[in-house]
Short mmCIF file of C-alpha atoms and ligand atoms in Angstrom, two decimals:
data_model
loop_
_atom_site.label_atom_id
_atom_site.label_comp_id
_atom_site.label_asym_id
_atom_site.label_seq_id
_atom_site.Cartn_x
_atom_site.Cartn_y
_atom_site.Cartn_z
CA MET A 20 -85.94 131.49 -70.45
CA LYS A 21 -85.68 132.68 -74.21
CA LEU A 22 -82.73 134.77 -75.25
CA LYS A 23 -83.69 137.64 -77.41
CA ILE A 24 -81.03 138.86 -79.85
CA GLU A 25 -80.99 142.48 -81.47
CA LEU A 26 -77.92 142.77 -83.67
CA THR A 27 -76.40 146.35 -84.12
CA LYS A 28 -76.90 148.22 -87.45
CA HIS A 29 -73.73 150.23 -86.79
CA PRO A 30 -70.90 147.95 -86.19
CA LYS A 31 -67.92 149.86 -84.81
CA GLU A 32 -64.59 149.90 -86.29
CA LYS A 33 -62.18 147.32 -84.56
CA PRO A 34 -59.04 148.37 -83.26
CA SER A 35 -56.22 147.74 -85.81
CA ASP A 36 -53.13 147.97 -83.64
CA GLU A 37 -53.29 145.24 -81.15
CA THR A 38 -50.15 146.40 -79.23
CA LYS A 39 -52.18 149.45 -78.20
CA LEU A 40 -55.30 147.79 -76.84
CA GLY A 41 -54.52 148.44 -73.15
CA PHE A 42 -57.16 147.34 -70.70
CA GLY A 43 -60.81 148.02 -70.32
CA HIS A 44 -61.23 151.10 -72.59
CA ILE A 45 -62.61 149.63 -75.76
CA PHE A 46 -66.03 147.78 -75.92
CA THR A 47 -67.52 145.29 -78.44
CA ASP A 48 -70.59 145.89 -80.47
CA HIS A 49 -72.98 143.90 -78.06
CA MET A 50 -73.73 143.19 -74.62
CA PHE A 51 -75.93 140.92 -72.51
CA VAL A 52 -78.84 142.27 -70.20
CA MET A 53 -81.27 140.53 -67.99
CA ASP A 54 -83.57 142.02 -65.23
CA TRP A 55 -84.89 140.84 -62.07
CA GLU A 56 -87.98 141.75 -60.02
CA GLU A 57 -89.98 139.87 -57.50
CA SER A 58 -93.10 138.97 -59.52
CA LEU A 59 -90.99 137.86 -62.65
CA GLY A 60 -87.76 136.66 -61.39
CA TRP A 61 -84.90 136.82 -63.75
CA HIS A 62 -86.54 137.91 -67.13
CA ASP A 63 -86.16 139.76 -70.44
CA ALA A 64 -82.67 138.03 -71.15
CA LYS A 65 -81.35 139.79 -74.38
CA ILE A 66 -78.22 140.60 -76.36
CA VAL A 67 -78.39 144.24 -77.62
CA PRO A 68 -76.05 146.64 -79.16
CA PHE A 69 -73.62 148.02 -76.52
CA ALA A 70 -74.97 151.28 -75.28
CA PRO A 71 -75.37 153.48 -72.09
CA ILE A 72 -78.22 152.38 -69.72
CA GLU A 73 -80.82 154.49 -68.23
CA MET A 74 -81.15 154.49 -64.48
CA SER A 75 -82.66 156.50 -61.73
CA PRO A 76 -80.30 158.68 -59.80
CA ALA A 77 -81.78 156.97 -56.82
CA ALA A 78 -80.87 153.45 -57.92
CA THR A 79 -79.79 151.59 -54.90
CA CYS A 80 -76.42 150.48 -56.43
CA LEU A 81 -75.32 154.12 -56.65
CA HIS A 82 -75.85 154.60 -52.84
CA TYR A 83 -75.28 151.36 -50.91
CA GLY A 84 -72.95 149.44 -53.06
CA GLN A 85 -75.09 146.56 -54.06
CA GLU A 86 -72.84 145.29 -56.87
CA VAL A 87 -71.15 142.16 -57.87
CA PHE A 88 -68.80 141.44 -60.73
CA GLU A 89 -66.84 138.63 -62.57
CA GLY A 90 -63.64 138.75 -64.65
CA MET A 91 -62.93 136.10 -67.23
CA LYS A 92 -61.39 135.95 -70.90
CA ALA A 93 -62.07 134.57 -74.30
CA TYR A 94 -58.91 133.47 -76.08
CA ARG A 95 -58.18 132.90 -79.85
CA THR A 96 -56.00 130.09 -80.76
CA GLU A 97 -53.51 130.09 -83.72
CA ASP A 98 -56.08 128.23 -85.80
CA GLY A 99 -58.85 130.67 -85.12
CA GLU A 100 -60.76 128.61 -82.40
CA ILE A 101 -62.54 131.00 -79.81
CA ARG A 102 -62.56 129.50 -76.27
CA LEU A 103 -63.19 130.19 -72.54
CA PHE A 104 -61.41 128.96 -69.58
CA ARG A 105 -63.38 127.42 -66.80
CA PRO A 106 -66.29 129.82 -67.23
CA GLU A 107 -68.65 127.75 -65.20
CA GLU A 108 -66.38 128.53 -62.22
CA ASN A 109 -66.99 132.20 -62.66
CA PHE A 110 -70.84 131.87 -62.82
CA LYS A 111 -70.58 129.60 -59.73
CA ARG A 112 -68.62 132.22 -57.83
CA MET A 113 -70.81 134.99 -59.08
CA ASN A 114 -73.79 133.24 -57.42
CA ILE A 115 -71.79 132.89 -54.18
CA SER A 116 -71.15 136.65 -54.38
CA HIS A 117 -74.84 137.30 -55.20
CA ASP A 118 -75.89 135.45 -52.04
CA ARG A 119 -73.52 137.54 -49.66
CA ILE A 120 -74.91 140.87 -51.22
CA CYS A 121 -78.35 139.62 -51.04
CA ILE A 122 -78.92 139.60 -54.84
CA PRO A 123 -81.24 136.61 -56.16
CA GLN A 124 -79.48 133.50 -57.67
CA PHE A 125 -79.40 133.02 -61.46
CA ASP A 126 -79.50 129.96 -63.67
CA GLU A 127 -75.71 129.37 -64.36
CA ALA A 128 -76.20 126.92 -67.30
CA PHE A 129 -78.46 129.54 -68.91
CA LEU A 130 -75.84 132.41 -68.57
CA LEU A 131 -73.10 130.08 -69.81
CA GLU A 132 -75.10 129.58 -73.03
CA ALA A 133 -75.95 133.30 -73.30
CA LEU A 134 -72.17 134.17 -72.83
CA LYS A 135 -71.22 131.67 -75.46
CA LYS A 136 -73.72 133.33 -77.92
CA LEU A 137 -72.54 136.76 -77.01
CA VAL A 138 -68.90 135.84 -77.60
CA GLU A 139 -69.89 134.06 -80.88
CA ILE A 140 -71.65 137.22 -82.06
CA ASP A 141 -68.68 139.51 -81.25
CA ALA A 142 -66.07 136.76 -82.19
CA ASP A 143 -64.35 139.12 -84.55
CA TRP A 144 -63.46 141.33 -81.48
CA VAL A 145 -61.21 138.62 -80.03
CA PRO A 146 -57.72 139.74 -80.78
CA HIS A 147 -55.34 137.70 -82.59
CA THR A 148 -51.85 138.27 -81.07
CA TYR A 149 -50.64 135.76 -78.43
CA GLY A 150 -51.19 137.07 -75.02
CA THR A 151 -54.12 139.33 -75.94
CA SER A 152 -57.62 138.38 -75.28
CA LEU A 153 -61.33 139.58 -75.07
CA TYR A 154 -61.93 140.47 -71.36
CA ILE A 155 -65.40 139.58 -70.23
CA ARG A 156 -66.97 141.45 -67.47
CA PRO A 157 -70.49 140.10 -66.09
CA PHE A 158 -71.81 142.26 -63.30
CA THR A 159 -75.11 142.82 -61.40
CA ILE A 160 -76.33 146.02 -59.88
CA GLY A 161 -79.40 146.87 -57.68
CA THR A 162 -81.67 149.10 -59.79
CA GLU A 163 -84.71 149.95 -57.56
CA GLU A 164 -85.47 153.64 -57.37
CA SER A 165 -85.18 154.06 -53.63
CA LEU A 166 -82.98 155.76 -51.04
CA GLY A 167 -84.20 153.25 -48.36
CA ALA A 168 -81.29 151.27 -47.10
CA HIS A 169 -82.44 147.76 -47.63
CA SER A 170 -81.61 145.13 -50.48
CA SER A 171 -82.91 146.17 -53.75
CA THR A 172 -86.23 144.90 -55.18
CA LYS A 173 -84.85 145.22 -58.76
CA TYR A 174 -81.66 144.09 -60.43
CA LYS A 175 -79.83 144.41 -63.67
CA PHE A 176 -77.34 141.54 -64.70
CA MET A 177 -75.11 142.48 -67.67
CA ILE A 178 -72.15 141.17 -69.54
CA ILE A 179 -69.93 143.69 -71.45
CA MET A 180 -66.75 142.70 -73.28
CA SER A 181 -63.46 144.60 -74.06
CA PRO A 182 -60.44 143.51 -76.26
CA SER A 183 -57.49 143.80 -74.17
CA GLY A 184 -53.74 143.83 -74.67
CA ALA A 185 -51.02 141.41 -73.56
CA TYR A 186 -50.48 141.86 -69.71
CA TYR A 187 -46.72 141.40 -70.17
CA ALA A 188 -45.96 143.31 -73.42
CA GLY A 189 -42.39 142.83 -72.74
CA GLY A 190 -42.56 139.23 -71.39
CA LEU A 191 -43.21 137.92 -67.94
CA ALA A 192 -41.60 140.25 -65.34
CA PRO A 193 -41.35 140.28 -61.54
CA VAL A 194 -43.28 142.91 -59.64
CA LYS A 195 -42.75 144.86 -56.24
CA ILE A 196 -45.15 144.28 -53.55
CA TYR A 197 -45.86 146.32 -50.34
CA VAL A 198 -46.97 144.50 -47.38
CA GLU A 199 -49.91 146.68 -45.90
CA THR A 200 -49.87 147.08 -42.04
CA LYS A 201 -52.20 150.08 -41.70
CA TYR A 202 -55.33 149.45 -43.92
CA VAL A 203 -57.43 146.47 -43.92
CA ARG A 204 -59.27 144.92 -46.88
CA ALA A 205 -61.79 142.50 -45.34
CA THR A 206 -62.37 140.91 -41.99
CA PRO A 207 -64.01 137.65 -40.92
CA GLY A 208 -67.81 137.85 -41.29
CA GLY A 209 -67.28 140.51 -43.90
CA MET A 210 -67.40 140.12 -47.69
CA GLY A 211 -63.85 139.43 -48.67
CA PHE A 212 -64.79 136.13 -50.35
CA ALA A 213 -67.30 138.09 -52.67
CA LYS A 214 -66.42 139.76 -55.87
CA THR A 215 -67.94 142.95 -55.17
CA GLY A 216 -66.98 146.65 -55.91
CA GLY A 217 -66.97 147.52 -52.19
CA ASN A 218 -63.82 145.47 -51.47
CA TYR A 219 -62.08 147.46 -54.21
CA ALA A 220 -63.31 150.76 -52.77
CA ALA A 221 -61.91 149.54 -49.40
CA SER A 222 -58.53 148.85 -50.97
CA LEU A 223 -57.87 152.05 -53.05
CA LYS A 224 -56.18 154.17 -50.38
CA ALA A 225 -53.59 151.40 -49.58
CA GLN A 226 -53.05 150.99 -53.36
CA ASP A 227 -52.31 154.74 -53.76
CA VAL A 228 -49.82 154.84 -50.80
CA ALA A 229 -48.04 151.74 -52.13
CA ALA A 230 -47.85 153.29 -55.64
CA GLU A 231 -46.29 156.51 -54.13
CA GLU A 232 -43.48 154.39 -52.84
CA GLY A 233 -42.94 152.68 -56.23
CA TYR A 234 -44.77 149.33 -55.45
CA SER A 235 -47.23 147.90 -57.92
CA GLN A 236 -49.73 146.22 -55.45
CA VAL A 237 -50.22 145.70 -51.66
CA LEU A 238 -50.04 142.23 -49.89
CA TRP A 239 -53.02 142.18 -47.33
CA LEU A 240 -52.70 140.87 -43.89
CA ASP A 241 -55.65 139.56 -42.06
CA GLY A 242 -57.85 142.22 -40.51
CA VAL A 243 -57.81 140.82 -36.83
CA HIS A 244 -54.20 139.73 -36.08
CA ARG A 245 -52.61 141.87 -38.79
CA LYS A 246 -50.16 139.03 -39.37
CA TYR A 247 -51.50 136.18 -41.45
CA VAL A 248 -50.93 136.61 -45.10
CA GLU A 249 -54.21 136.94 -47.28
CA GLU A 250 -53.90 138.07 -50.81
CA VAL A 251 -52.44 140.69 -53.30
CA GLY A 252 -54.70 143.41 -54.82
CA ALA A 253 -56.65 141.41 -57.29
CA MET A 254 -54.50 138.21 -57.12
CA ASN A 255 -54.03 135.25 -54.75
CA VAL A 256 -50.59 134.61 -53.60
CA PHE A 257 -48.22 131.71 -53.25
CA PHE A 258 -44.96 131.26 -51.60
CA VAL A 259 -42.26 128.61 -52.14
CA ILE A 260 -40.72 127.76 -48.72
CA GLY A 261 -38.04 125.10 -48.97
CA ASP A 262 -39.92 122.38 -50.74
CA GLU A 263 -43.37 123.36 -49.94
CA VAL A 264 -45.66 125.63 -51.96
CA VAL A 265 -47.74 127.63 -49.46
CA THR A 266 -50.94 129.47 -50.11
CA PRO A 267 -53.25 131.11 -47.54
CA SER A 268 -56.42 128.77 -46.99
CA LEU A 269 -59.79 130.22 -48.03
CA ASP A 270 -60.77 131.68 -44.66
CA GLY A 271 -63.80 133.79 -45.72
CA SER A 272 -61.92 137.02 -46.24
CA ILE A 273 -59.83 135.90 -49.32
CA LEU A 274 -61.33 135.66 -52.76
CA SER A 275 -61.37 132.12 -54.24
CA GLY A 276 -59.46 132.58 -57.28
CA ILE A 277 -60.03 130.36 -60.39
CA THR A 278 -56.38 130.82 -61.38
CA ARG A 279 -55.37 129.81 -57.74
CA LYS A 280 -57.45 126.83 -57.98
CA SER A 281 -56.04 125.75 -61.34
CA ALA A 282 -52.47 126.57 -60.24
CA ILE A 283 -52.85 124.33 -57.23
CA GLU A 284 -54.20 121.47 -59.38
CA ILE A 285 -51.42 121.77 -61.93
CA MET A 286 -48.67 121.88 -59.18
CA ARG A 287 -50.09 118.86 -57.56
CA SER A 288 -50.22 117.06 -60.88
CA TRP A 289 -46.48 117.69 -61.02
CA GLY A 290 -45.89 116.16 -57.66
CA LEU A 291 -45.26 119.35 -55.81
CA LYS A 292 -46.23 119.62 -52.12
CA VAL A 293 -48.91 122.42 -52.14
CA THR A 294 -50.38 123.39 -48.85
CA GLU A 295 -53.30 125.69 -48.09
CA ARG A 296 -52.89 126.87 -44.74
CA GLU A 297 -52.41 129.88 -42.26
CA LEU A 298 -49.30 131.84 -43.25
CA ASP A 299 -47.77 134.05 -40.59
CA ILE A 300 -45.97 137.08 -42.25
CA GLN A 301 -43.16 136.40 -39.65
CA GLU A 302 -42.64 132.87 -41.08
CA LEU A 303 -41.95 134.57 -44.38
CA VAL A 304 -39.47 136.88 -42.87
CA ASP A 305 -37.72 134.05 -41.22
CA ALA A 306 -37.79 131.90 -44.25
CA TYR A 307 -36.24 134.86 -46.19
CA LYS A 308 -33.57 135.32 -43.60
CA SER A 309 -32.59 131.77 -43.56
CA GLY A 310 -32.50 131.58 -47.48
CA ASN A 311 -35.63 129.28 -47.65
CA LEU A 312 -37.93 131.80 -49.27
CA ARG A 313 -37.20 130.53 -52.94
CA GLU A 314 -40.17 132.08 -54.86
CA ALA A 315 -43.22 134.15 -54.61
CA PHE A 316 -45.95 134.82 -57.18
CA GLY A 317 -49.59 136.01 -57.57
CA THR A 318 -52.30 134.40 -59.57
CA GLY A 319 -55.33 136.03 -61.25
CA THR A 320 -57.14 135.94 -64.58
CA ALA A 321 -55.57 139.34 -65.71
CA ALA A 322 -51.81 138.52 -65.25
CA VAL A 323 -52.13 134.79 -64.97
CA ILE A 324 -49.00 134.41 -63.04
CA SER A 325 -47.21 137.52 -61.60
CA PRO A 326 -43.73 136.63 -60.12
CA ILE A 327 -43.02 138.65 -57.13
CA GLY A 328 -39.44 140.08 -57.15
CA GLU A 329 -39.43 142.19 -54.02
CA LEU A 330 -41.63 142.36 -50.88
CA LYS A 331 -41.42 145.26 -48.47
CA TYR A 332 -42.65 144.65 -44.91
CA GLY A 333 -42.09 147.65 -42.59
CA ASP A 334 -38.30 148.55 -42.96
CA LEU A 335 -37.35 145.29 -44.36
CA VAL A 336 -36.92 144.83 -48.15
CA MET A 337 -36.89 141.32 -49.27
CA GLN A 338 -35.47 140.51 -52.62
CA ILE A 339 -36.95 137.19 -53.72
CA ASN A 340 -34.96 134.94 -56.02
CA LYS A 341 -32.71 137.89 -56.91
CA ASN A 342 -35.58 139.59 -58.36
CA GLU A 343 -35.75 137.11 -61.11
CA ILE A 344 -38.65 134.97 -62.40
CA GLY A 345 -38.74 131.70 -60.35
CA GLU A 346 -38.62 128.18 -62.06
CA ILE A 347 -42.24 127.27 -60.81
CA SER A 348 -43.60 130.66 -61.69
CA GLN A 349 -42.31 130.50 -65.22
CA LYS A 350 -43.47 126.68 -65.55
CA LEU A 351 -47.04 127.60 -64.27
CA TYR A 352 -47.23 130.70 -66.48
CA ASP A 353 -46.10 128.56 -69.64
CA GLU A 354 -48.60 125.68 -68.67
CA LEU A 355 -51.60 127.93 -67.93
CA THR A 356 -51.16 130.33 -70.86
CA GLY A 357 -50.40 127.28 -73.04
CA ILE A 358 -53.78 125.68 -72.08
CA GLN A 359 -55.58 128.96 -72.54
CA TRP A 360 -54.18 129.88 -75.96
CA GLY A 361 -54.34 126.28 -77.19
CA LYS A 362 -50.58 125.71 -77.33
CA ARG A 363 -50.72 122.84 -74.84
CA ASP A 364 -53.14 120.11 -74.41
CA ASP A 365 -56.19 120.76 -72.19
CA THR A 366 -55.56 117.50 -70.05
CA PHE A 367 -57.77 118.86 -67.19
CA GLY A 368 -60.64 119.54 -69.48
CA TRP A 369 -61.00 123.32 -68.49
CA ILE A 370 -61.58 124.65 -71.99
CA VAL A 371 -65.01 125.67 -73.34
CA LYS A 372 -65.13 126.07 -77.11
CA VAL A 373 -67.25 128.93 -78.37
CA LYS A 374 -66.45 128.41 -82.02
C1 LIG B 10 -60.79 138.32 -59.10
C2 LIG B 10 -59.89 138.38 -57.88
C3 LIG B 10 -58.89 137.44 -57.78
C4 LIG B 10 -58.37 136.42 -58.77
O1 LIG B 10 -59.27 135.55 -59.17
P1 LIG B 10 -59.31 134.74 -60.53
O2 LIG B 10 -60.51 133.97 -60.61
O3 LIG B 10 -57.96 133.95 -60.53
O4 LIG B 10 -59.15 135.86 -61.60
C5 LIG B 10 -58.12 137.46 -56.62
N1 LIG B 10 -58.47 138.46 -55.68
C6 LIG B 10 -59.39 139.30 -55.76
C7 LIG B 10 -59.61 140.18 -54.60
C8 LIG B 10 -60.11 139.41 -56.96
O5 LIG B 10 -61.17 140.20 -57.10
#
């Protein structure tokens, strides 16, 4: 497939104050678009000026939630190199999400080349300050004009990009997490492993309730027994219990995070015992009470590592590691961000250079 490129004639002014970027409000000059229909497959791939898209109010995505997305970042090193972190993993996962939501597969190698081109064109939008990045949002929507409840016969795949601020403006800090016992995010056989907007719609209510109580995110338990730990909001979760680092195994209702996968590989390379297994919330409570729950942290592209300082389960409020950043959390954060921003060697070969 050929990639057409139409550059903007009206470049926007770039944000001058990188401390005020926030997240997801500012968009670069260009975007990637590609369409699908039965007779043509994926076609008309192009990079065009960022602009609103026209769509029928009857487009399937607006009614039945046929949508899939990804989240990744472009980083600028001190000497001006622009790079991506394991982007092929994002496109691989996106095709897995596509399959679950009945959206046709795409050519991952082509998309990676298109993304590199898009980032290269908008390279000046990658912010300069350590910790800031260019957030990249690939997504696909069903666009057929039809109110019939079936999978769409037309799709649009797009990539938009947004310069975003440092997640921890004041340095790495522990968060408070609320263990959700009423609402459920995903169930076996559902679509918890897919990165799709519907999973987020399902999670907003619990998120609001937790926020009212002063907690930043919820920890989900499994939808059947309501006792096995799954994940946190938009992050996977790890617990250091004694000498073992435990993270819930990928059981179909958990998103397979790329930061999770990378954290596991790094910790194993350090010789730590990392186990992917079922984790009963009661085991955490017991470990806490016996003083064996040493650390807890979330992993995700946005925060990289998010130390958990407090965990509330029913009436029990557990302070973990005295609400301070744990040793492994800090070390992992330094290693991962070091690789991403080019301060440490990319010994695993995870970096893809754009320019
Ligand atoms: C995106 C996401 C994650 C984290 O995945 P990364 O690839 O590490 O960014 C975890 N859980 C959910 C529900 C997510 O959507």
